Amino acid sequence: MLAYDKSAQEELHHYLRKNFIQWLREYVPFFEVADDGRVFFGDWYHRREFGRLDVFAREIMHQDEEQRAILPHLQAFAADPDHYLDTQIEQLRKDCYQQATDLHSQLETLEADSAGSPEPARTTAPAGGNTTKRLRGLLKNFMDPDAETTEEPETDAAPTPTTRRSYHGVDINRVRAQFQEAKEAADAEFDAKKRSLQVAAAVTRYEYQAVLATYSSIDQFINILTNLPKDYTQALKKAEEDNSRA
């Protein structure tokens, strides 16, 4: 009947949920369980929703990745409470500045190679050039003494020096600009996400303290949640036995 009657499913679900909520509020006292089955971790500011009750499975089901990450975060915090936030901030720094770090390494390599490479030799006219012109003039005078000897003006203009902007085809100034742009973007991203990490770490600390106020460890708390369906079933059986004896 329940498989085809949706209204009957709803009625049974609400009936079972009421008793399940009442039991869970006593079973895990720091959980805030709403009447609609939503489970919140604690009653403090910035508290997180832990999941939603599945009445028929008798479990707390996580609805998204943020809820599924709560227990792993608690385990990580328990492993090193004093450095939990510092470790996360350092990882955030590496992630945000990865592109800027790569560009900075490339820029340092280009500048070092450019500074260490020899300047190109200045190009000058070969010494034999003027000698050839003088021999041509003497030969012309010998053949035609009356002809005026005209020599082309000699030019010895030095090549105009140019500022080195590239090395092996890579524009150093462009890499320098890319690095500066990447660093500014990383600064903004790091500052924004660092604050979120600090808030999340504070919430995790509250959750950790709430667990240890009731259980001996995070692992014991996780074990309690794992055995939730079995413990609730046993509680129902005990209540039924007590009612039969009354």
Short mmCIF file of C-alpha atoms in Angstrom, two decimals:
data_model
loop_
_atom_site.label_atom_id
_atom_site.label_comp_id
_atom_site.label_asym_id
_atom_site.label_seq_id
_atom_site.Cartn_x
_atom_site.Cartn_y
_atom_site.Cartn_z
CA MET A 1 0.00 0.00 0.00
CA LEU A 2 2.81 2.40 0.87
CA ALA A 3 4.48 1.81 -2.49
CA TYR A 4 1.52 3.33 -4.36
CA ASP A 5 -0.09 5.64 -1.79
CA LYS A 6 2.01 8.81 -1.55
CA SER A 7 -0.21 10.38 1.09
CA ALA A 8 0.18 7.28 3.26
CA GLN A 9 3.96 7.53 2.85
CA GLU A 10 3.87 11.15 3.96
CA GLU A 11 1.69 10.36 6.95
CA LEU A 12 3.93 7.52 8.08
CA HIS A 13 7.06 9.60 7.49
CA HIS A 14 5.82 12.45 9.71
CA TYR A 15 4.71 10.02 12.40
CA LEU A 16 8.07 8.26 12.55
CA ARG A 17 10.10 11.47 12.23
CA LYS A 18 8.56 13.02 15.34
CA ASN A 19 9.76 10.18 17.56
CA PHE A 20 13.14 9.99 15.80
CA ILE A 21 13.76 13.72 16.35
CA GLN A 22 12.89 13.49 20.01
CA TRP A 23 15.26 10.56 20.50
CA LEU A 24 18.13 12.18 18.57
CA ARG A 25 17.94 15.38 20.63
CA GLU A 26 18.72 13.32 23.71
CA TYR A 27 21.11 10.91 22.00
CA VAL A 28 23.40 13.68 20.63
CA PRO A 29 22.69 16.64 22.92
CA PHE A 30 24.71 19.26 21.03
CA PHE A 31 22.75 18.64 17.82
CA GLU A 32 20.01 21.14 17.09
CA VAL A 33 17.29 19.18 15.31
CA ALA A 34 14.57 21.21 13.61
CA ASP A 35 11.01 19.92 13.41
CA ASP A 36 11.40 19.40 9.66
CA GLY A 37 14.32 17.00 10.19
CA ARG A 38 17.25 19.32 9.52
CA VAL A 39 20.18 18.69 11.84
CA PHE A 40 22.49 21.55 12.88
CA PHE A 41 25.85 21.23 14.58
CA GLY A 42 25.42 23.32 17.72
CA ASP A 43 23.55 26.50 18.56
CA TRP A 44 26.33 29.08 18.11
CA TYR A 45 26.72 31.79 15.50
CA HIS A 46 27.85 30.51 12.08
CA ARG A 47 26.66 27.02 13.01
CA ARG A 48 26.56 24.61 10.10
CA GLU A 49 23.85 22.30 8.93
CA PHE A 50 25.09 18.76 9.42
CA GLY A 51 22.46 16.96 7.35
CA ARG A 52 18.85 15.89 7.17
CA LEU A 53 17.12 12.94 8.81
CA ASP A 54 16.25 9.94 6.68
CA VAL A 55 13.48 8.47 8.79
CA PHE A 56 13.21 5.14 7.00
CA ALA A 57 16.99 4.56 6.93
CA ARG A 58 17.30 5.98 10.48
CA GLU A 59 20.36 7.99 9.52
CA ILE A 60 21.53 11.58 9.11
CA MET A 61 22.12 12.11 5.41
CA HIS A 62 24.53 14.78 4.17
CA GLN A 63 23.08 16.94 1.41
CA ASP A 64 26.19 18.49 -0.14
CA GLU A 65 30.01 18.50 -0.11
CA GLU A 66 30.19 21.12 2.64
CA GLN A 67 28.23 18.87 5.01
CA ARG A 68 30.27 15.82 4.03
CA ALA A 69 33.46 17.75 4.86
CA ILE A 70 32.54 18.45 8.50
CA LEU A 71 33.73 15.13 9.93
CA PRO A 72 37.04 15.10 7.96
CA HIS A 73 37.67 18.66 9.17
CA LEU A 74 37.08 17.57 12.75
CA GLN A 75 39.51 14.69 12.31
CA ALA A 76 42.15 17.03 10.85
CA PHE A 77 41.63 19.48 13.70
CA ALA A 78 41.94 16.70 16.29
CA ALA A 79 45.24 15.59 14.72
CA ASP A 80 46.87 19.01 15.24
CA PRO A 81 44.64 21.63 16.92
CA ASP A 82 47.46 24.18 17.37
CA HIS A 83 48.44 24.29 13.69
CA TYR A 84 45.15 23.44 11.97
CA LEU A 85 44.53 26.99 10.73
CA ASP A 86 48.19 27.68 9.89
CA THR A 87 48.35 24.56 7.72
CA GLN A 88 45.24 25.57 5.80
CA ILE A 89 46.47 29.14 5.29
CA GLU A 90 49.83 27.91 4.00
CA GLN A 91 48.09 25.62 1.52
CA LEU A 92 45.86 28.50 0.44
CA ARG A 93 48.93 30.66 -0.10
CA LYS A 94 50.53 28.05 -2.35
CA ASP A 95 47.34 27.63 -4.38
CA CYS A 96 46.72 31.37 -4.83
CA TYR A 97 50.31 32.30 -5.70
CA GLN A 98 51.18 29.30 -7.89
CA GLN A 99 50.93 31.20 -11.18
CA ALA A 100 52.78 34.23 -9.78
CA THR A 101 55.51 31.96 -8.39
CA ASP A 102 55.99 30.23 -11.75
CA LEU A 103 56.21 33.58 -13.58
CA HIS A 104 58.67 34.93 -11.01
CA SER A 105 60.93 31.92 -11.46
CA GLN A 106 60.78 32.35 -15.25
CA LEU A 107 61.56 36.07 -14.92
CA GLU A 108 64.56 35.44 -12.65
CA THR A 109 65.94 32.88 -15.10
CA LEU A 110 65.53 35.21 -18.08
CA GLU A 111 67.14 38.16 -16.30
CA ALA A 112 70.05 36.06 -15.06
CA ASP A 113 70.69 34.58 -18.51
CA SER A 114 70.36 37.98 -20.17
CA ALA A 115 72.79 39.62 -17.74
CA GLY A 116 75.34 36.83 -18.17
CA SER A 117 75.31 36.73 -21.97
CA PRO A 118 78.00 38.76 -23.87
CA GLU A 119 76.96 41.90 -25.71
CA PRO A 120 76.98 41.56 -29.51
CA ALA A 121 80.23 42.74 -31.09
CA ARG A 122 80.12 46.14 -32.82
CA THR A 123 80.20 45.80 -36.62
CA THR A 124 82.82 48.01 -38.39
CA ALA A 125 83.88 48.31 -42.02
CA PRO A 126 86.74 45.98 -42.96
CA ALA A 127 90.22 47.58 -43.00
CA GLY A 128 90.78 46.63 -46.63
CA GLY A 129 87.84 48.70 -47.87
CA ASN A 130 89.65 52.08 -48.05
CA THR A 131 92.76 50.47 -49.62
CA THR A 132 90.69 49.13 -52.51
CA LYS A 133 89.28 52.61 -53.20
CA ARG A 134 92.79 54.17 -53.31
CA LEU A 135 94.06 51.55 -55.75
CA ARG A 136 91.12 52.26 -58.06
CA GLY A 137 91.97 55.99 -57.99
CA LEU A 138 95.64 55.44 -58.87
CA LEU A 139 94.75 53.13 -61.74
CA LYS A 140 92.29 55.69 -63.14
CA ASN A 141 94.91 58.51 -63.02
CA PHE A 142 97.46 56.35 -64.79
CA MET A 143 95.05 55.67 -67.67
CA ASP A 144 93.60 59.23 -67.84
CA PRO A 145 95.89 61.78 -66.17
CA ASP A 146 93.59 64.70 -67.01
CA ALA A 147 90.57 63.18 -65.28
CA GLU A 148 89.63 64.62 -61.88
CA THR A 149 90.05 62.21 -59.10
CA THR A 150 86.94 62.03 -56.91
CA GLU A 151 86.75 59.79 -53.97
CA GLU A 152 83.58 58.76 -52.24
CA PRO A 153 83.36 60.12 -48.70
CA GLU A 154 84.26 57.58 -46.14
CA THR A 155 81.66 56.83 -43.52
CA ASP A 156 82.38 55.18 -40.20
CA ALA A 157 79.04 55.48 -38.42
CA ALA A 158 78.82 53.38 -35.29
CA PRO A 159 75.74 51.15 -34.94
CA THR A 160 72.98 52.58 -32.75
CA PRO A 161 72.78 50.62 -29.47
CA THR A 162 69.37 49.11 -28.64
CA THR A 163 67.92 48.18 -25.24
CA ARG A 164 67.77 44.45 -24.73
CA ARG A 165 64.05 43.52 -24.37
CA SER A 166 64.12 39.87 -25.20
CA TYR A 167 66.21 36.81 -24.67
CA HIS A 168 65.93 33.74 -26.86
CA GLY A 169 62.73 35.16 -28.33
CA VAL A 170 61.03 35.83 -24.97
CA ASP A 171 60.01 39.40 -24.14
CA ILE A 172 61.31 39.99 -20.62
CA ASN A 173 59.21 43.11 -20.10
CA ARG A 174 56.07 41.20 -21.02
CA VAL A 175 56.91 38.42 -18.53
CA ARG A 176 57.56 41.09 -15.89
CA ALA A 177 54.13 42.63 -16.53
CA GLN A 178 52.44 39.22 -16.42
CA PHE A 179 54.11 38.51 -13.08
CA GLN A 180 52.95 41.80 -11.60
CA GLU A 181 49.38 41.21 -12.80
CA ALA A 182 49.35 37.65 -11.43
CA LYS A 183 50.71 38.79 -8.07
CA GLU A 184 48.06 41.50 -7.66
CA ALA A 185 45.30 39.00 -8.49
CA ALA A 186 46.79 36.49 -6.03
CA ASP A 187 46.94 39.12 -3.28
CA ALA A 188 43.24 39.90 -3.69
CA GLU A 189 42.22 36.22 -3.80
CA PHE A 190 44.36 35.31 -0.80
CA ASP A 191 43.01 38.14 1.36
CA ALA A 192 39.40 37.22 0.53
CA LYS A 193 39.76 33.49 1.12
CA LYS A 194 41.95 33.83 4.21
CA ARG A 195 39.09 35.47 6.11
CA SER A 196 36.73 32.63 5.13
CA LEU A 197 39.29 30.09 6.36
CA GLN A 198 39.59 31.87 9.70
CA VAL A 199 35.82 31.82 10.20
CA ALA A 200 35.56 28.16 9.18
CA ALA A 201 38.41 27.21 11.53
CA ALA A 202 36.67 28.98 14.42
CA VAL A 203 33.46 27.05 13.70
CA THR A 204 35.40 23.78 13.55
CA ARG A 205 36.94 24.58 16.94
CA TYR A 206 33.46 25.09 18.44
CA GLU A 207 32.32 21.78 16.95
CA TYR A 208 35.41 20.02 18.25
CA GLN A 209 34.86 21.36 21.77
CA ALA A 210 31.20 20.31 21.66
CA VAL A 211 32.14 16.75 20.69
CA LEU A 212 34.81 16.42 23.39
CA ALA A 213 32.39 17.74 26.00
CA THR A 214 30.24 14.65 25.36
CA TYR A 215 32.55 12.00 23.90
CA SER A 216 36.14 11.00 24.54
CA SER A 217 37.29 11.60 20.97
CA ILE A 218 36.21 12.47 17.44
CA ASP A 219 36.54 8.81 16.48
CA GLN A 220 34.09 7.81 19.19
CA PHE A 221 31.62 10.42 17.92
CA ILE A 222 31.94 9.07 14.38
CA ASN A 223 31.36 5.57 15.71
CA ILE A 224 28.19 6.79 17.46
CA LEU A 225 26.89 8.18 14.16
CA THR A 226 27.76 4.94 12.37
CA ASN A 227 25.75 2.93 14.89
CA LEU A 228 22.84 5.36 14.85
CA PRO A 229 20.38 3.05 13.03
CA LYS A 230 21.16 0.10 15.30
CA ASP A 231 20.99 2.15 18.51
CA TYR A 232 17.69 3.72 17.53
CA THR A 233 16.23 0.32 16.70
CA GLN A 234 17.31 -0.96 20.10
CA ALA A 235 15.74 2.09 21.76
CA LEU A 236 12.44 1.38 19.98
CA LYS A 237 12.51 -2.25 21.09
CA LYS A 238 13.22 -1.25 24.67
CA ALA A 239 10.38 1.27 24.64
CA GLU A 240 8.04 -1.39 23.28
CA GLU A 241 9.09 -3.84 26.01
CA ASP A 242 8.56 -1.21 28.68
CA ASN A 243 5.10 -0.46 27.33
CA SER A 244 4.17 -4.14 27.32
CA ARG A 245 5.19 -4.48 30.95
CA ALA A 246 3.22 -1.45 32.07
#
